[in-house]
XYZ file of C-alpha atoms in Angstrom:
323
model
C 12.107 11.807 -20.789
C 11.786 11.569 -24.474
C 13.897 8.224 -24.564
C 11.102 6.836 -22.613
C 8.448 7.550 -25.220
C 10.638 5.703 -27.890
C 10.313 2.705 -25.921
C 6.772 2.517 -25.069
C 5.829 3.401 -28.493
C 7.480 -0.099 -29.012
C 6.251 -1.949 -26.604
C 2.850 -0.418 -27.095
C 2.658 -1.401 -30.650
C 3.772 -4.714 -30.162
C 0.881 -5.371 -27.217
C -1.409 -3.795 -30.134
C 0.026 -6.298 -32.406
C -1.107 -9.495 -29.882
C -3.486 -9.012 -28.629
C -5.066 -12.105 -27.844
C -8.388 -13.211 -30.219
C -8.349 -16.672 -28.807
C -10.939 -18.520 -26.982
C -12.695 -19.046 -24.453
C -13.462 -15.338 -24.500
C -13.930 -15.260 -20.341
C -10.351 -16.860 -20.430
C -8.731 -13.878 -22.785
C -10.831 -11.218 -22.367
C -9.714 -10.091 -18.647
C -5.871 -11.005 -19.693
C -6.197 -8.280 -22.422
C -8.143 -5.678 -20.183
C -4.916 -5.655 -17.776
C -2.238 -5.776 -20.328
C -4.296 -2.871 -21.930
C -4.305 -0.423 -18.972
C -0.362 -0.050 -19.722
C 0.826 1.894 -16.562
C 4.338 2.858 -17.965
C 5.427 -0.210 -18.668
C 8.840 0.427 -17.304
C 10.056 -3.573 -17.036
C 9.691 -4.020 -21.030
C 11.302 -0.559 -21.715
C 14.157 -2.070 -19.117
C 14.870 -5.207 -21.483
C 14.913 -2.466 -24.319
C 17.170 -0.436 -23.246
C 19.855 -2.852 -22.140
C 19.471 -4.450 -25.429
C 20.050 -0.922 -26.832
C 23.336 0.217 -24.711
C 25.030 -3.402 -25.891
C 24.402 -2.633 -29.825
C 21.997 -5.233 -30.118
C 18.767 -5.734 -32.366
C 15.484 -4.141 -30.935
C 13.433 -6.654 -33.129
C 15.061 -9.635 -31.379
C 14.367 -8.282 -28.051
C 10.678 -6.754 -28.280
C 9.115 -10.153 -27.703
C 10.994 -10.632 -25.257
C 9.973 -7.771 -23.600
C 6.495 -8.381 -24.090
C 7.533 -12.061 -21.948
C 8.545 -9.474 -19.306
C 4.985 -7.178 -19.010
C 2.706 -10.430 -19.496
C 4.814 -11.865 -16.285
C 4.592 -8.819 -14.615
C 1.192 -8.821 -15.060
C 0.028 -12.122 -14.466
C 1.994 -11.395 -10.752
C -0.311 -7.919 -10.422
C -3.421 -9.937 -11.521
C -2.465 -12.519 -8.569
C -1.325 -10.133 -6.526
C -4.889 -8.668 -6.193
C -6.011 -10.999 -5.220
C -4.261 -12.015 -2.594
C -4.532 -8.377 -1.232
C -8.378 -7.932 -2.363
C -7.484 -5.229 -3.893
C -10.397 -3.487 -5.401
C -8.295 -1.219 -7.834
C -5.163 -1.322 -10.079
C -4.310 1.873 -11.801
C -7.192 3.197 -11.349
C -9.438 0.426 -12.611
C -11.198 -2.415 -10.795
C -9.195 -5.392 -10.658
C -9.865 -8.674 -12.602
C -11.284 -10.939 -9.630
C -13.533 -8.045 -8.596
C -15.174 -8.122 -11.975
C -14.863 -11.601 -12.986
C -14.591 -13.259 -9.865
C -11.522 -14.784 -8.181
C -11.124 -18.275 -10.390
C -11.132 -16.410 -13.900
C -8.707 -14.307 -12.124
C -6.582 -16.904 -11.292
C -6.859 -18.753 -14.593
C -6.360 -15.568 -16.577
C -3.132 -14.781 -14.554
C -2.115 -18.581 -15.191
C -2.399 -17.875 -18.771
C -0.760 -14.396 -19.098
C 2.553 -16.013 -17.295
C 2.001 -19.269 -20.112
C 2.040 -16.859 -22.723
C 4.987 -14.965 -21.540
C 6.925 -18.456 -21.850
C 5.873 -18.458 -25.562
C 7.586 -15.119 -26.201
C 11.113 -16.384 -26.101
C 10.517 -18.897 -28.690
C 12.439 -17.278 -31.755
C 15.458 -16.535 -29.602
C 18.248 -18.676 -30.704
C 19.132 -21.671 -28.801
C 22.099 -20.467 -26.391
C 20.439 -17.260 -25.909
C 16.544 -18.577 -25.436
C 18.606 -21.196 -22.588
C 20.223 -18.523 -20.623
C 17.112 -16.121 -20.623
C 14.656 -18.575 -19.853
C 16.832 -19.860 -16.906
C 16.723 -16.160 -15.646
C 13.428 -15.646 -16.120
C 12.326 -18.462 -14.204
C 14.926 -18.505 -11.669
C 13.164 -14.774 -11.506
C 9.850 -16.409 -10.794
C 10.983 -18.558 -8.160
C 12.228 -15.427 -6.526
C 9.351 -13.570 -6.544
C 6.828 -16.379 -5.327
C 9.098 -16.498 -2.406
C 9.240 -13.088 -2.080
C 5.409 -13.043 -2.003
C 5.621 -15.750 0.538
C 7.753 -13.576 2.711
C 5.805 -10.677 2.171
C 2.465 -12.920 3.729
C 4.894 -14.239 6.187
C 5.099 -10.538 7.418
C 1.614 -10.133 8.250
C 1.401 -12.218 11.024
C 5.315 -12.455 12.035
C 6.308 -10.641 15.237
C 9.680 -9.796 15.022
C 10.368 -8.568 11.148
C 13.932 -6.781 10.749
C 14.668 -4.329 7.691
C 16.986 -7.088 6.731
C 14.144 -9.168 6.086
C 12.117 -6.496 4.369
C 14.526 -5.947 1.655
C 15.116 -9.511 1.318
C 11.472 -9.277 0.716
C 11.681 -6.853 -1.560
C 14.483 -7.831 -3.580
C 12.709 -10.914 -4.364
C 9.266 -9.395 -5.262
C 10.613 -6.507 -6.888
C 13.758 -6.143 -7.612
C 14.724 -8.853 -9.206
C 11.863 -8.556 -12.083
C 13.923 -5.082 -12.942
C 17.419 -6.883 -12.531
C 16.428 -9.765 -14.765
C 14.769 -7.469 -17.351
C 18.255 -5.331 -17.663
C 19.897 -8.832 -17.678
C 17.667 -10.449 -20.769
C 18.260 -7.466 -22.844
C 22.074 -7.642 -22.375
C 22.090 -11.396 -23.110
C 19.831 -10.511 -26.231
C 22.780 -8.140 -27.094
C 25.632 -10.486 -26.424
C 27.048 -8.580 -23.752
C 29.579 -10.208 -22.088
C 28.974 -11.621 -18.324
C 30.590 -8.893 -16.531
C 28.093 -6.533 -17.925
C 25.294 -8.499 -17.603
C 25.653 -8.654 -13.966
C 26.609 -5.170 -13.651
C 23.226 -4.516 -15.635
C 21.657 -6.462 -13.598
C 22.828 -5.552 -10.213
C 21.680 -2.080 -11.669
C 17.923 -2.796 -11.654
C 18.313 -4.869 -8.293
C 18.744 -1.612 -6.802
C 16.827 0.689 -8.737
C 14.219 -2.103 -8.320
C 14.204 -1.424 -4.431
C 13.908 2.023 -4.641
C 10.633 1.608 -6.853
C 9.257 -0.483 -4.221
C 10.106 1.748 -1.494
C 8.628 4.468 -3.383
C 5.551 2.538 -4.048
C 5.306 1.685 -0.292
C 6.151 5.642 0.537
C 3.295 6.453 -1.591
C 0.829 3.921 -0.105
C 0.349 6.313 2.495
C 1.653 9.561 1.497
C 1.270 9.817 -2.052
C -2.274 11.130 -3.876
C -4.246 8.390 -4.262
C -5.995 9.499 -7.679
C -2.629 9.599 -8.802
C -1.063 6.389 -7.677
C -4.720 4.378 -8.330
C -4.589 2.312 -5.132
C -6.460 2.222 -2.147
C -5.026 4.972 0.227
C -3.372 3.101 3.005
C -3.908 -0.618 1.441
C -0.690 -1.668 3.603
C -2.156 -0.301 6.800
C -5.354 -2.108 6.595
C -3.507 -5.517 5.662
C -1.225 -5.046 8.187
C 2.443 -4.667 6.083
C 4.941 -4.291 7.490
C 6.812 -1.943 5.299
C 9.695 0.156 5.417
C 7.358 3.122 6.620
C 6.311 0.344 9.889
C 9.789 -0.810 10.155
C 11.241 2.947 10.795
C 8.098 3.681 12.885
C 9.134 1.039 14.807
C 12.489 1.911 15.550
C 12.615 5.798 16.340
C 8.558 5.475 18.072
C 8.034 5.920 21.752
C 7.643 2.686 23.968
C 3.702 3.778 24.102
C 4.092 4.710 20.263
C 5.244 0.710 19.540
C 2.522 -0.466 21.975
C -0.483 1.404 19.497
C 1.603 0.035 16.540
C 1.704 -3.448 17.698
C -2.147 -3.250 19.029
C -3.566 -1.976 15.219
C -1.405 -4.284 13.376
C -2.864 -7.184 15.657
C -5.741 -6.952 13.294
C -6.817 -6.716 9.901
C -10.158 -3.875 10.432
C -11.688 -1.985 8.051
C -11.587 1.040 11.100
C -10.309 4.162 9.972
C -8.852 5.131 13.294
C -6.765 2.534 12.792
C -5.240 4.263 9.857
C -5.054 7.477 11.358
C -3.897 6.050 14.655
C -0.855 4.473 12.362
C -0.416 7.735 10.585
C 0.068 9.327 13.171
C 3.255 7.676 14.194
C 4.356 7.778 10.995
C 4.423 11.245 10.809
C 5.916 11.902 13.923
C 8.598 9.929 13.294
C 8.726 11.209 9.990
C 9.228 8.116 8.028
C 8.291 10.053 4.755
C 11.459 11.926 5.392
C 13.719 8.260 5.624
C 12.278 6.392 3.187
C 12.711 9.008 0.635
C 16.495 8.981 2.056
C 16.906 5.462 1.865
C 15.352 5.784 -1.996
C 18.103 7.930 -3.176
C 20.700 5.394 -1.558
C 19.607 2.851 -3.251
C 19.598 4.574 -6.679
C 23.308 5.938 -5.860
C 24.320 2.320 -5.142
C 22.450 1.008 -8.475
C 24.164 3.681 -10.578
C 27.924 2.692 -9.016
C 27.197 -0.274 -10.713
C 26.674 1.013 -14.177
C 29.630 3.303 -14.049
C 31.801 -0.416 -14.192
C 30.120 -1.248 -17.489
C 32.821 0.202 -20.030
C 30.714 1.798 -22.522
C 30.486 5.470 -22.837
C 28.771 8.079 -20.662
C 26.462 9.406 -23.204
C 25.068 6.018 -23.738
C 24.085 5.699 -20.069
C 22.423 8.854 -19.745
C 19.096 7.391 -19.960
C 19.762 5.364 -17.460
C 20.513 7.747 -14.708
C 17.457 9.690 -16.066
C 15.347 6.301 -15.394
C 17.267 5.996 -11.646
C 16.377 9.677 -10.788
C 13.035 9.635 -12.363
C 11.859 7.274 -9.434
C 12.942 9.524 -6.808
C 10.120 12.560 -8.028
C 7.573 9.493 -8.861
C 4.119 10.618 -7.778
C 1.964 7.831 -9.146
């Protein structure tokens, strides 16, 4: 997707551009050695390319954008964490080189900075983004919340998990379509048609990114393979398990996710299900229904087709996502 390249040319230039030189260097240092591993940066490139189907001024929006992929990375930084996760795209994470209170500082100070970036926006427009973006944050700590909630919570229904997963995910990649249409002046209809949008095609990238917690390669995706198994998440791959396993099936379920162990056979115990039940096979499903239901909304924004091309491409890209 050549469009895509535009964009993170853009986005990569402007992290080039500031990168932080300030002090204390312990502080800084681990904030630029996250923002620096890029991944594909898709929630800048989202406020981008909203901006861009409106008419508006790229320039205006690229700090902006960079608001978006400091939050979104103080949340990973945090995130680890939480999770002790000992790698993020393929590198180890902050706290397990640093240790666990510059990581929390250093996230602290990435999501500061991302407050900074909407500074030169004029008034009505800097209101109305920064209401979204923190209304945004809200979201996601709850979402977070939820997601901890989970662990140790019985009785979790699939409502709950995209509830969940709205909040932690989804609404990041609504808000970022959103910011870039306010940036453009688009009027509210759009806006919320944008942003409904990247709700959805928000939950599909987390659905993906639990599908390929177990089934994806894991030098690809950079995590640890089966990270959700051994903290006990109950994703959508658990949640389907769950409901199409045998009575004995839900009994070994409920017995390995009883306890956080390090114990392989738990993870090929929980495979095991998994397979038979062939979750791989639904959660893919439910991935393309959630980018058919994301892309309804963008055929109400009145603009033409060719300009929402790139769009669809983005949708559909998720679905073949292998890292």
């Amino acid at each position: 997707m050549e469009f895509l390249d535009r964009y993170q040319q853009l986005v990569g230039d402007a992290i080039n551009k500031y990168t932080f030189k300030d002090k204390p260097r312990e502080l800084y240092e681990p904030m630029n050695y996250i923002i620096s591993h890029g991944g594909k940066r898709l929630r800048p490139i989202m406020v981008l390319m909203a901006c861009d189907l409106f008419g508006g001024d790229l320039k205006e929006a690229i700090k902006p954008a960079l608001a978006i992929e400091f939050f979104h990375n103080f949340t990973l930084i945090h995130d680890d964490i939480m999770d002790e996760a000992p790698l993020r795209r393929n590198k180890p994470t902050i706290h397990t080189l640093h240790g666990i209170n510059v990581g929390i500082l250093s996230g602290d100070g990435l999501m500061l900075k991302a407050y900074k970036f909407f500074e030169d926006l004029e008034p009505e427009i800097f209101k109305a983004c920064i209401r979204i973006f923190t209304h945004t944050g809200l979201l996601l700590c709850e979402g977070q919340q939820y997601d901890i909630n989970f662990e140790t919570q019985k009785d979790v229904t699939f409502d709950d998990y995209i509830r969940m997963i709205t909040y932690k995910t989804g609404v990041l990649s609504a808000s970022s379509f959103e910011i870039g249409a306010l940036i453009a002046r688009a009027d509210f209809k759009d806006a919320k048609a944008i942003f409904n949008f990247g709700k959805h095609i928000g939950i599909a990238f987390q659905i993906m990114d639990d599908y390929l917690d177990v089934f994806g390669d894991q030098a690809q995706f950079g995590k640890k393979h089966a990270g959700d198994i051994y903290e006990n998440k109950k994703t959508v791959l658990y949640l389907l398990a769950r409901e199409h396993a045998t009575d004995e099936e839900r009994k070994e379920l409920d017995y390995w996710y009883s306890k956080k162990t390090e114990n392989i056979d738990k993870v090929y115990g929980v495979e095991k299900i998994f397979r038979r039940t062939k979750v791989d096979e639904k959660a893919l499903r439910l991935i393309e229904k959630h980018n058919e239901i994301g892309q309804s909304y963008l055929e109400k924004i009145d603009i033409p087709e060719e300009k929402k091309k790139p769009f669809i491409e983005l949708a559909n890209y998720l679905l073949r996502r292998e890292s």
